Amino acid sequence: MSYSRITGTGSYLPERVVTNKDLEKTMDTSDEWIRERTGIRRRHIAADGERCSDMALAAAHQAMEMAEIEPEEIDLIIVGTVTPDKIFPSTACIIQRRLGIRGCPAFDIQAACSGFIYALDLANRQIQTGAAKTALVIGSEILSRLTNWDDRATAVLFGDGAGAVILQASDEPGIVSTHIHSDGRYEDLLHVPEGIGTSLEGLLVEGAFIRMDGNAVFRRAVATLGSIAQETLANNGIDKHDVDWLVPHQANLRIISAAAKKLDLSMDHVVVTVDEHANTSSASIPLALNTAIRDGRIERGQLLLFEAFGAGFTWGSALVRY
Ligand code: UT7
């Protein structure tokens, strides 16, 4: 059995930046409330006409450049997203076409904010079994299009962006282990109510935006991220003090701080981008990872713990020797 390693990372953020102060002008909120409750200062918002695949492709090109690979070498594409260009075909197939390659499996995975971890889990297993050698794994989201800009309880929380990694077969880990879970009982606590529905009459525009019971999600996220970290370390017989960097899903700085505290990890060893990016769902971990690799904080050989929690509920983690 082979292992897989991250050989390249990349990301993309839309040009337009919306600060908390900008939001103060359009809704009953304040920079102070947003910073204190979430840690968010600004977010990037996609331009009209900009699509999930545009952002994903830009992130993919950066990752491919770092890994020094050509598109023809990619034999698996997985995109984590809840905001695909189209209901079908998958954004992964659109990326495949835009990369000028064909034949390899390409599909999207919908696991909300845990989408990247789910995608990484699947790609890692494909490489472990020898079914793939070079995988392009992307998280890309345009959550601004699922945001009700009249609902201050959710509108201040989300942003747009994409992150990508290249995973390649290797004799050594690499990805040490991945863990994914879900529990569908919590559907109504965090959801976009409208989908395909059961009839044409059922398609109501007001149901087309994110709805969340923030408090309940917050409590569950803190408890679940604590237990997934525990599960990951125990599974590998690793002490929490061996983790060099926590790269968590970026939903709320208070959730991230609670996760770090449980690991006895100082915030100096936690990659935080929620202040700059807000919550970008499945894009948040690869965006944070790429930021900390490119600014030199994360170095080769270090042990990284990724962890995510999102609608479903879904949650997951990855222990990675970078
Ligand atoms: O990525 C997937 C997972 N998602 C998450 O993990 C998000 C989890 N939840 C959270 O991060 C937090 O629950 C929120 C940031 C969403 C909310 O923070 P909170 O500390 O739980 O605040 P709250 O919902 O209890 O609201 C406190 C007050 C309320 O006013 P009253 O009832 O105390 O008078 C809200 O109406 O803050 C009010 N409020 C706001 N005020 C100013 C809610 N949103 C805003 C706002 N600006 N944007």
mmCIF file of C-alpha atoms and ligand atoms in Angstrom:
data_model
loop_
_atom_site.group_PDB
_atom_site.id
_atom_site.type_symbol
_atom_site.label_atom_id
_atom_site.label_comp_id
_atom_site.label_asym_id
_atom_site.label_seq_id
_atom_site.Cartn_x
_atom_site.Cartn_y
_atom_site.Cartn_z
ATOM 1 C CA MET A 1 0.000 0.000 0.000
ATOM 2 C CA SER A 2 1.185 3.475 -0.865
ATOM 3 C CA TYR A 3 0.892 6.708 1.108
ATOM 4 C CA SER A 4 -0.009 10.151 -0.122
ATOM 5 C CA ARG A 5 1.746 13.475 0.442
ATOM 6 C CA ILE A 6 0.809 17.076 -0.123
ATOM 7 C CA THR A 7 3.244 18.289 -2.788
ATOM 8 C CA GLY A 8 1.559 21.578 -3.684
ATOM 9 C CA THR A 9 -0.946 24.065 -2.313
ATOM 10 C CA GLY A 10 -2.702 27.065 -3.815
ATOM 11 C CA SER A 11 -5.522 29.454 -3.155
ATOM 12 C CA TYR A 12 -7.596 32.208 -4.646
ATOM 13 C CA LEU A 13 -9.504 35.073 -3.080
ATOM 14 C CA PRO A 14 -11.796 37.391 -5.040
ATOM 15 C CA GLU A 15 -10.525 40.944 -5.435
ATOM 16 C CA ARG A 16 -13.401 42.689 -3.655
ATOM 17 C CA VAL A 17 -12.943 43.048 0.101
ATOM 18 C CA VAL A 18 -15.926 43.868 2.323
ATOM 19 C CA THR A 19 -15.009 45.072 5.815
ATOM 20 C CA ASN A 20 -17.178 45.019 8.926
ATOM 21 C CA LYS A 21 -17.386 48.809 8.611
ATOM 22 C CA ASP A 22 -18.826 48.355 5.111
ATOM 23 C CA LEU A 23 -21.513 46.065 6.550
ATOM 24 C CA GLU A 24 -22.359 48.633 9.247
ATOM 25 C CA LYS A 25 -23.626 50.863 6.424
ATOM 26 C CA THR A 26 -26.135 48.321 5.134
ATOM 27 C CA MET A 27 -27.361 46.445 8.229
ATOM 28 C CA ASP A 28 -27.906 46.828 11.963
ATOM 29 C CA THR A 29 -24.530 45.513 13.078
ATOM 30 C CA SER A 30 -21.189 46.823 14.295
ATOM 31 C CA ASP A 31 -17.543 46.111 13.679
ATOM 32 C CA GLU A 32 -17.177 45.608 17.430
ATOM 33 C CA TRP A 33 -19.953 42.962 17.636
ATOM 34 C CA ILE A 34 -18.581 41.021 14.654
ATOM 35 C CA ARG A 35 -14.982 41.085 15.910
ATOM 36 C CA GLU A 36 -15.877 40.143 19.488
ATOM 37 C CA ARG A 37 -18.321 37.351 18.614
ATOM 38 C CA THR A 38 -16.492 35.880 15.602
ATOM 39 C CA GLY A 39 -12.984 37.328 15.163
ATOM 40 C CA ILE A 40 -13.898 38.330 11.595
ATOM 41 C CA ARG A 41 -12.640 41.694 10.275
ATOM 42 C CA ARG A 42 -13.204 41.384 6.554
ATOM 43 C CA ARG A 43 -14.180 38.913 3.864
ATOM 44 C CA HIS A 44 -13.685 38.586 0.084
ATOM 45 C CA ILE A 45 -16.785 38.598 -2.100
ATOM 46 C CA ALA A 46 -16.870 37.224 -5.651
ATOM 47 C CA ALA A 47 -17.581 39.586 -8.538
ATOM 48 C CA ASP A 48 -20.777 39.269 -10.556
ATOM 49 C CA GLY A 49 -20.201 36.531 -13.077
ATOM 50 C CA GLU A 50 -17.347 34.944 -11.130
ATOM 51 C CA ARG A 51 -17.999 31.233 -10.578
ATOM 52 C CA CYS A 52 -16.918 28.463 -8.253
ATOM 53 C CA SER A 53 -14.859 26.858 -11.049
ATOM 54 C CA ASP A 54 -13.060 30.156 -11.823
ATOM 55 C CA MET A 55 -11.834 30.365 -8.241
ATOM 56 C CA ALA A 56 -11.079 26.641 -8.024
ATOM 57 C CA LEU A 57 -9.062 26.718 -11.236
ATOM 58 C CA ALA A 58 -6.945 29.661 -10.052
ATOM 59 C CA ALA A 59 -6.186 27.820 -6.786
ATOM 60 C CA ALA A 60 -5.451 24.598 -8.710
ATOM 61 C CA HIS A 61 -2.943 26.310 -11.019
ATOM 62 C CA GLN A 62 -1.017 27.656 -8.000
ATOM 63 C CA ALA A 63 -0.967 24.209 -6.371
ATOM 64 C CA MET A 64 0.169 22.530 -9.611
ATOM 65 C CA GLU A 65 2.938 25.083 -10.005
ATOM 66 C CA MET A 66 4.213 24.398 -6.464
ATOM 67 C CA ALA A 67 4.056 20.636 -7.048
ATOM 68 C CA GLU A 68 5.747 21.099 -10.436
ATOM 69 C CA ILE A 69 3.218 18.957 -12.257
ATOM 70 C CA GLU A 70 1.431 19.276 -15.576
ATOM 71 C CA PRO A 71 -2.358 18.794 -15.894
ATOM 72 C CA GLU A 72 -1.799 15.462 -17.745
ATOM 73 C CA GLU A 73 -0.311 13.963 -14.571
ATOM 74 C CA ILE A 74 -3.549 14.458 -12.614
ATOM 75 C CA ASP A 75 -5.560 11.227 -12.420
ATOM 76 C CA LEU A 76 -8.255 12.239 -9.901
ATOM 77 C CA ILE A 77 -10.125 15.510 -9.282
ATOM 78 C CA ILE A 78 -12.375 16.046 -6.269
ATOM 79 C CA VAL A 79 -14.020 19.384 -5.461
ATOM 80 C CA GLY A 80 -15.656 20.053 -2.100
ATOM 81 C CA THR A 81 -18.378 22.646 -2.606
ATOM 82 C CA VAL A 82 -21.949 23.582 -1.713
ATOM 83 C CA THR A 83 -21.948 26.304 -4.375
ATOM 84 C CA PRO A 84 -21.196 24.506 -7.646
ATOM 85 C CA ASP A 85 -21.342 26.365 -10.977
ATOM 86 C CA LYS A 86 -24.294 24.187 -11.988
ATOM 87 C CA ILE A 87 -26.402 21.485 -10.347
ATOM 88 C CA PHE A 88 -24.776 19.235 -12.903
ATOM 89 C CA PRO A 89 -22.309 18.504 -14.340
ATOM 90 C CA SER A 90 -20.012 18.664 -11.323
ATOM 91 C CA THR A 91 -17.613 21.549 -10.896
ATOM 92 C CA ALA A 92 -14.842 18.929 -10.905
ATOM 93 C CA CYS A 93 -15.798 17.948 -14.483
ATOM 94 C CA ILE A 94 -15.776 21.622 -15.469
ATOM 95 C CA ILE A 95 -12.284 21.966 -13.959
ATOM 96 C CA GLN A 96 -11.168 18.850 -15.810
ATOM 97 C CA ARG A 97 -12.307 20.354 -19.130
ATOM 98 C CA ARG A 98 -10.705 23.691 -18.316
ATOM 99 C CA LEU A 99 -7.411 21.939 -17.492
ATOM 100 C CA GLY A 100 -7.569 20.292 -20.913
ATOM 101 C CA ILE A 101 -7.505 16.736 -19.587
ATOM 102 C CA ARG A 102 -9.937 13.851 -19.864
ATOM 103 C CA GLY A 103 -10.614 10.328 -18.695
ATOM 104 C CA CYS A 104 -9.719 10.492 -15.008
ATOM 105 C CA PRO A 105 -12.547 10.441 -12.437
ATOM 106 C CA ALA A 106 -13.743 13.928 -11.466
ATOM 107 C CA PHE A 107 -16.569 14.581 -9.026
ATOM 108 C CA ASP A 108 -17.844 16.970 -6.373
ATOM 109 C CA ILE A 109 -18.427 16.138 -2.762
ATOM 110 C CA GLN A 110 -21.030 17.927 -0.691
ATOM 111 C CA ALA A 111 -20.249 17.794 3.001
ATOM 112 C CA ALA A 112 -20.733 21.519 3.730
ATOM 113 C CA CYS A 113 -17.867 22.982 5.803
ATOM 114 C CA SER A 114 -16.284 19.517 6.113
ATOM 115 C CA GLY A 115 -16.134 19.181 2.306
ATOM 116 C CA PHE A 116 -12.376 19.545 2.010
ATOM 117 C CA ILE A 117 -11.679 16.946 4.702
ATOM 118 C CA TYR A 118 -14.111 14.526 3.052
ATOM 119 C CA ALA A 119 -12.427 15.143 -0.317
ATOM 120 C CA LEU A 120 -8.970 14.657 1.199
ATOM 121 C CA ASP A 121 -10.108 11.426 2.851
ATOM 122 C CA LEU A 122 -11.390 10.036 -0.443
ATOM 123 C CA ALA A 123 -8.361 11.115 -2.462
ATOM 124 C CA ASN A 124 -5.987 9.680 0.134
ATOM 125 C CA ARG A 125 -7.771 6.320 0.026
ATOM 126 C CA GLN A 126 -7.676 6.284 -3.791
ATOM 127 C CA ILE A 127 -3.930 6.844 -3.679
ATOM 128 C CA GLN A 128 -3.431 4.281 -0.891
ATOM 129 C CA THR A 129 -5.080 1.581 -2.984
ATOM 130 C CA GLY A 130 -3.118 2.507 -6.096
ATOM 131 C CA ALA A 131 -6.218 3.683 -7.985
ATOM 132 C CA ALA A 132 -4.693 7.159 -8.324
ATOM 133 C CA LYS A 133 -1.195 8.605 -8.183
ATOM 134 C CA THR A 134 -1.749 12.354 -8.420
ATOM 135 C CA ALA A 135 -4.952 13.918 -7.091
ATOM 136 C CA LEU A 136 -6.177 17.479 -7.312
ATOM 137 C CA VAL A 137 -8.287 18.215 -4.218
ATOM 138 C CA ILE A 138 -10.108 21.531 -4.032
ATOM 139 C CA GLY A 139 -12.468 23.421 -1.710
ATOM 140 C CA SER A 140 -14.200 26.301 -3.484
ATOM 141 C CA GLU A 141 -17.186 28.342 -2.344
ATOM 142 C CA ILE A 142 -19.244 31.375 -3.324
ATOM 143 C CA LEU A 143 -21.265 31.571 -0.116
ATOM 144 C CA SER A 144 -22.181 35.196 -0.815
ATOM 145 C CA ARG A 145 -24.764 33.809 -3.282
ATOM 146 C CA LEU A 146 -26.392 31.748 -0.499
ATOM 147 C CA THR A 147 -26.372 34.680 1.924
ATOM 148 C CA ASN A 148 -29.463 36.655 2.864
ATOM 149 C CA TRP A 149 -27.936 40.137 3.056
ATOM 150 C CA ASP A 150 -30.930 41.294 5.167
ATOM 151 C CA ASP A 151 -30.182 38.727 7.901
ATOM 152 C CA ARG A 152 -27.461 40.125 10.146
ATOM 153 C CA ALA A 153 -27.256 36.863 12.095
ATOM 154 C CA THR A 154 -25.716 35.088 9.081
ATOM 155 C CA ALA A 155 -24.654 37.766 6.561
ATOM 156 C CA VAL A 156 -21.630 38.878 8.576
ATOM 157 C CA LEU A 157 -20.212 35.363 8.859
ATOM 158 C CA PHE A 158 -19.384 34.162 5.371
ATOM 159 C CA GLY A 159 -16.940 34.855 2.548
ATOM 160 C CA ASP A 160 -15.866 33.524 -0.846
ATOM 161 C CA GLY A 161 -12.628 31.819 -1.913
ATOM 162 C CA ALA A 162 -10.914 28.624 -2.950
ATOM 163 C CA GLY A 163 -8.011 26.470 -1.830
ATOM 164 C CA ALA A 164 -6.386 23.479 -3.519
ATOM 165 C CA VAL A 165 -3.828 20.795 -2.801
ATOM 166 C CA ILE A 166 -1.997 18.308 -4.973
ATOM 167 C CA LEU A 167 -1.730 14.896 -3.313
ATOM 168 C CA GLN A 168 0.820 12.468 -4.726
ATOM 169 C CA ALA A 169 1.721 8.863 -4.046
ATOM 170 C CA SER A 170 4.712 8.489 -1.762
ATOM 171 C CA ASP A 171 6.643 5.771 0.075
ATOM 172 C CA GLU A 172 6.104 7.577 3.378
ATOM 173 C CA PRO A 173 3.230 9.507 4.938
ATOM 174 C CA GLY A 174 2.164 12.216 4.166
ATOM 175 C CA ILE A 175 -1.341 11.835 5.255
ATOM 176 C CA VAL A 176 -1.094 9.820 8.467
ATOM 177 C CA SER A 177 -4.837 9.302 8.898
ATOM 178 C CA THR A 178 -8.191 10.846 8.047
ATOM 179 C CA HIS A 179 -11.455 10.561 9.961
ATOM 180 C CA ILE A 180 -14.895 11.550 8.682
ATOM 181 C CA HIS A 181 -18.322 11.418 10.327
ATOM 182 C CA SER A 182 -21.852 12.728 9.983
ATOM 183 C CA ASP A 183 -25.107 12.816 11.924
ATOM 184 C CA GLY A 184 -28.153 13.799 9.883
ATOM 185 C CA ARG A 185 -30.355 14.493 12.898
ATOM 186 C CA TYR A 186 -29.204 18.112 12.973
ATOM 187 C CA GLU A 187 -30.411 19.063 9.478
ATOM 188 C CA ASP A 188 -32.497 22.027 10.610
ATOM 189 C CA LEU A 189 -29.852 23.715 12.757
ATOM 190 C CA LEU A 190 -27.770 24.791 9.757
ATOM 191 C CA HIS A 191 -29.200 24.563 6.269
ATOM 192 C CA VAL A 192 -30.373 26.145 3.052
ATOM 193 C CA PRO A 193 -34.022 25.027 3.152
ATOM 194 C CA GLU A 194 -34.662 25.141 -0.583
ATOM 195 C CA GLY A 195 -33.455 22.401 -2.892
ATOM 196 C CA ILE A 196 -35.058 20.661 -5.818
ATOM 197 C CA GLY A 197 -38.125 20.046 -3.628
ATOM 198 C CA THR A 198 -41.099 17.940 -4.559
ATOM 199 C CA SER A 199 -42.973 20.245 -6.913
ATOM 200 C CA LEU A 200 -42.504 23.451 -8.890
ATOM 201 C CA GLU A 201 -44.687 25.297 -6.360
ATOM 202 C CA GLY A 202 -42.234 24.240 -3.665
ATOM 203 C CA LEU A 203 -39.455 26.414 -5.080
ATOM 204 C CA LEU A 204 -39.571 29.454 -2.811
ATOM 205 C CA VAL A 205 -36.912 32.104 -3.115
ATOM 206 C CA GLU A 206 -36.944 32.918 0.606
ATOM 207 C CA GLY A 207 -35.736 29.402 1.347
ATOM 208 C CA ALA A 208 -32.711 29.815 -0.878
ATOM 209 C CA PHE A 209 -30.419 31.278 1.786
ATOM 210 C CA ILE A 210 -28.412 29.970 4.715
ATOM 211 C CA ARG A 211 -30.327 29.589 7.979
ATOM 212 C CA MET A 212 -28.578 28.784 11.213
ATOM 213 C CA ASP A 213 -29.282 28.375 14.890
ATOM 214 C CA GLY A 214 -25.930 29.945 15.757
ATOM 215 C CA ASN A 215 -25.886 29.084 19.460
ATOM 216 C CA ALA A 216 -26.744 25.427 18.970
ATOM 217 C CA VAL A 217 -24.229 25.032 16.140
ATOM 218 C CA PHE A 218 -21.575 26.762 18.229
ATOM 219 C CA ARG A 219 -22.011 24.381 21.169
ATOM 220 C CA ARG A 220 -22.000 21.280 18.978
ATOM 221 C CA ALA A 221 -18.958 22.508 17.013
ATOM 222 C CA VAL A 222 -16.873 23.022 20.158
ATOM 223 C CA ALA A 223 -17.787 19.621 21.628
ATOM 224 C CA THR A 224 -17.355 17.741 18.345
ATOM 225 C CA LEU A 225 -14.026 19.307 17.400
ATOM 226 C CA GLY A 226 -12.725 18.323 20.834
ATOM 227 C CA SER A 227 -13.745 14.705 20.326
ATOM 228 C CA ILE A 228 -12.481 14.407 16.733
ATOM 229 C CA ALA A 229 -9.062 15.708 17.799
ATOM 230 C CA GLN A 230 -9.033 13.131 20.602
ATOM 231 C CA GLU A 231 -10.078 10.348 18.199
ATOM 232 C CA THR A 232 -7.349 11.296 15.714
ATOM 233 C CA LEU A 233 -4.547 11.383 18.276
ATOM 234 C CA ALA A 234 -5.673 8.192 20.026
ATOM 235 C CA ASN A 235 -5.980 6.368 16.704
ATOM 236 C CA ASN A 236 -2.341 7.102 15.946
ATOM 237 C CA GLY A 237 -0.981 6.803 19.483
ATOM 238 C CA ILE A 238 0.178 10.416 19.269
ATOM 239 C CA ASP A 239 0.376 12.849 22.166
ATOM 240 C CA LYS A 240 -1.307 16.225 21.706
ATOM 241 C CA HIS A 241 2.025 17.928 22.357
ATOM 242 C CA ASP A 242 3.444 16.378 19.182
ATOM 243 C CA VAL A 243 1.146 18.464 16.973
ATOM 244 C CA ASP A 244 3.067 21.396 15.452
ATOM 245 C CA TRP A 245 0.134 23.200 13.822
ATOM 246 C CA LEU A 246 -3.608 23.104 14.122
ATOM 247 C CA VAL A 247 -5.215 24.093 10.816
ATOM 248 C CA PRO A 248 -8.916 24.253 11.681
ATOM 249 C CA HIS A 249 -12.010 25.124 9.717
ATOM 250 C CA GLN A 250 -12.388 28.892 10.059
ATOM 251 C CA ALA A 251 -15.923 29.605 11.307
ATOM 252 C CA ASN A 252 -15.403 31.542 14.504
ATOM 253 C CA LEU A 253 -12.271 32.523 16.440
ATOM 254 C CA ARG A 254 -13.946 31.482 19.708
ATOM 255 C CA ILE A 255 -14.529 27.952 18.343
ATOM 256 C CA ILE A 256 -10.913 27.809 17.119
ATOM 257 C CA SER A 257 -9.569 29.012 20.499
ATOM 258 C CA ALA A 258 -11.632 26.388 22.332
ATOM 259 C CA ALA A 259 -10.241 23.669 20.029
ATOM 260 C CA ALA A 260 -6.674 24.887 20.640
ATOM 261 C CA LYS A 261 -7.224 24.937 24.399
ATOM 262 C CA LYS A 262 -8.353 21.307 24.381
ATOM 263 C CA LEU A 263 -5.118 20.415 22.601
ATOM 264 C CA ASP A 264 -3.079 22.481 25.059
ATOM 265 C CA LEU A 265 -1.796 24.358 22.012
ATOM 266 C CA SER A 266 -0.832 28.023 22.169
ATOM 267 C CA MET A 267 -2.515 30.199 19.542
ATOM 268 C CA ASP A 268 0.993 30.695 18.091
ATOM 269 C CA HIS A 269 0.601 27.158 16.706
ATOM 270 C CA VAL A 270 -2.860 27.645 15.245
ATOM 271 C CA VAL A 271 -3.358 28.953 11.720
ATOM 272 C CA VAL A 272 -6.030 31.644 11.897
ATOM 273 C CA THR A 273 -7.411 33.251 8.754
ATOM 274 C CA VAL A 274 -11.015 33.774 9.825
ATOM 275 C CA ASP A 275 -10.177 37.444 10.520
ATOM 276 C CA GLU A 276 -9.292 37.996 6.849
ATOM 277 C CA HIS A 277 -11.461 35.433 5.034
ATOM 278 C CA ALA A 278 -14.511 34.866 7.309
ATOM 279 C CA ASN A 279 -16.132 31.436 6.939
ATOM 280 C CA THR A 280 -15.475 30.068 3.431
ATOM 281 C CA SER A 281 -16.887 26.583 4.177
ATOM 282 C CA SER A 282 -14.953 23.855 2.360
ATOM 283 C CA ALA A 283 -12.363 26.378 1.140
ATOM 284 C CA SER A 284 -11.311 27.486 4.597
ATOM 285 C CA ILE A 285 -8.795 24.750 5.514
ATOM 286 C CA PRO A 286 -6.895 24.693 2.191
ATOM 287 C CA LEU A 287 -6.910 28.518 2.197
ATOM 288 C CA ALA A 288 -5.447 28.592 5.712
ATOM 289 C CA LEU A 289 -2.954 25.833 4.879
ATOM 290 C CA ASN A 290 -1.697 27.599 1.776
ATOM 291 C CA THR A 291 -1.373 30.886 3.669
ATOM 292 C CA ALA A 292 0.793 29.348 6.409
ATOM 293 C CA ILE A 293 2.919 27.313 3.973
ATOM 294 C CA ARG A 294 3.615 30.280 1.730
ATOM 295 C CA ASP A 295 4.456 32.654 4.597
ATOM 296 C CA GLY A 296 6.911 30.062 5.958
ATOM 297 C CA ARG A 297 5.180 29.183 9.232
ATOM 298 C CA ILE A 298 4.476 25.579 8.238
ATOM 299 C CA GLU A 299 7.663 23.734 7.337
ATOM 300 C CA ARG A 300 8.380 20.349 5.766
ATOM 301 C CA GLY A 301 8.408 17.534 8.334
ATOM 302 C CA GLN A 302 5.984 19.198 10.751
ATOM 303 C CA LEU A 303 2.881 17.442 12.064
ATOM 304 C CA LEU A 304 -0.400 19.169 11.162
ATOM 305 C CA LEU A 305 -3.911 18.534 12.425
ATOM 306 C CA PHE A 306 -6.789 19.629 10.189
ATOM 307 C CA GLU A 307 -10.297 19.579 11.678
ATOM 308 C CA ALA A 308 -13.675 20.668 10.371
ATOM 309 C CA PHE A 309 -17.312 20.836 11.388
ATOM 310 C CA GLY A 310 -20.309 21.784 9.280
ATOM 311 C CA ALA A 311 -23.917 21.364 8.243
ATOM 312 C CA GLY A 312 -25.336 17.875 8.342
ATOM 313 C CA PHE A 313 -23.825 17.764 10.823
ATOM 314 C CA THR A 314 -20.604 16.576 9.214
ATOM 315 C CA TRP A 315 -17.181 16.622 10.804
ATOM 316 C CA GLY A 316 -13.742 15.259 10.178
ATOM 317 C CA SER A 317 -10.016 15.534 10.656
ATOM 318 C CA ALA A 318 -6.715 14.718 9.030
ATOM 319 C CA LEU A 319 -3.339 14.167 10.652
ATOM 320 C CA VAL A 320 -0.687 15.158 8.150
ATOM 321 C CA ARG A 321 3.104 14.980 8.182
ATOM 322 C CA TYR A 322 3.860 17.877 5.837
HETATM 323 O O1 UT7 B 1 -19.121 26.647 9.511
HETATM 324 C C1 UT7 B 1 -20.151 25.851 9.989
HETATM 325 C C2 UT7 B 1 -20.349 25.998 11.394
HETATM 326 N N1 UT7 B 1 -20.829 27.308 11.774
HETATM 327 C C3 UT7 B 1 -20.469 27.784 12.930
HETATM 328 O O2 UT7 B 1 -19.667 27.137 13.563
HETATM 329 C C4 UT7 B 1 -21.077 29.035 13.495
HETATM 330 C C5 UT7 B 1 -21.426 28.785 14.927
HETATM 331 N N2 UT7 B 1 -22.053 29.908 15.621
HETATM 332 C C6 UT7 B 1 -21.422 31.068 15.896
HETATM 333 O O3 UT7 B 1 -20.308 31.288 15.452
HETATM 334 C C7 UT7 B 1 -22.097 32.062 16.801
HETATM 335 O O4 UT7 B 1 -23.196 31.445 17.421
HETATM 336 C C8 UT7 B 1 -22.559 33.355 16.092
HETATM 337 C C9 UT7 B 1 -21.342 34.198 15.725
HETATM 338 C C10 UT7 B 1 -23.340 33.015 14.843
HETATM 339 C C11 UT7 B 1 -23.426 34.190 17.022
HETATM 340 O O5 UT7 B 1 -22.728 34.474 18.203
HETATM 341 P P1 UT7 B 1 -23.466 34.283 19.616
HETATM 342 O O6 UT7 B 1 -22.510 34.708 20.638
HETATM 343 O O7 UT7 B 1 -23.944 32.871 19.657
HETATM 344 O O8 UT7 B 1 -24.621 35.349 19.526
HETATM 345 P P2 UT7 B 1 -26.200 35.118 19.608
HETATM 346 O O9 UT7 B 1 -26.676 34.423 18.382
HETATM 347 O O10 UT7 B 1 -26.534 34.541 20.928
HETATM 348 O O11 UT7 B 1 -26.727 36.608 19.579
HETATM 349 C C12 UT7 B 1 -26.429 37.526 20.627
HETATM 350 C C13 UT7 B 1 -27.082 38.845 20.308
HETATM 351 C C14 UT7 B 1 -28.562 38.735 19.948
HETATM 352 O O12 UT7 B 1 -29.225 39.851 20.501
HETATM 353 P P3 UT7 B 1 -30.033 39.704 21.901
HETATM 354 O O13 UT7 B 1 -31.063 38.639 21.615
HETATM 355 O O14 UT7 B 1 -29.016 39.278 22.911
HETATM 356 O O15 UT7 B 1 -30.590 41.074 22.107
HETATM 357 C C15 UT7 B 1 -28.562 38.865 18.444
HETATM 358 O O16 UT7 B 1 -29.761 39.414 17.933
HETATM 359 O O17 UT7 B 1 -26.437 39.449 19.178
HETATM 360 C C16 UT7 B 1 -27.428 39.828 18.216
HETATM 361 N N3 UT7 B 1 -26.854 39.728 16.891
HETATM 362 C C17 UT7 B 1 -26.154 40.722 16.320
HETATM 363 N N4 UT7 B 1 -25.858 41.968 16.739
HETATM 364 C C18 UT7 B 1 -25.105 42.715 15.917
HETATM 365 C C19 UT7 B 1 -26.857 38.660 16.057
HETATM 366 N N5 UT7 B 1 -26.168 38.951 14.941
HETATM 367 C C20 UT7 B 1 -25.731 40.222 15.078
HETATM 368 C C21 UT7 B 1 -24.956 41.069 14.274
HETATM 369 N N6 UT7 B 1 -24.669 42.317 14.728
HETATM 370 N N7 UT7 B 1 -24.458 40.695 13.063
#
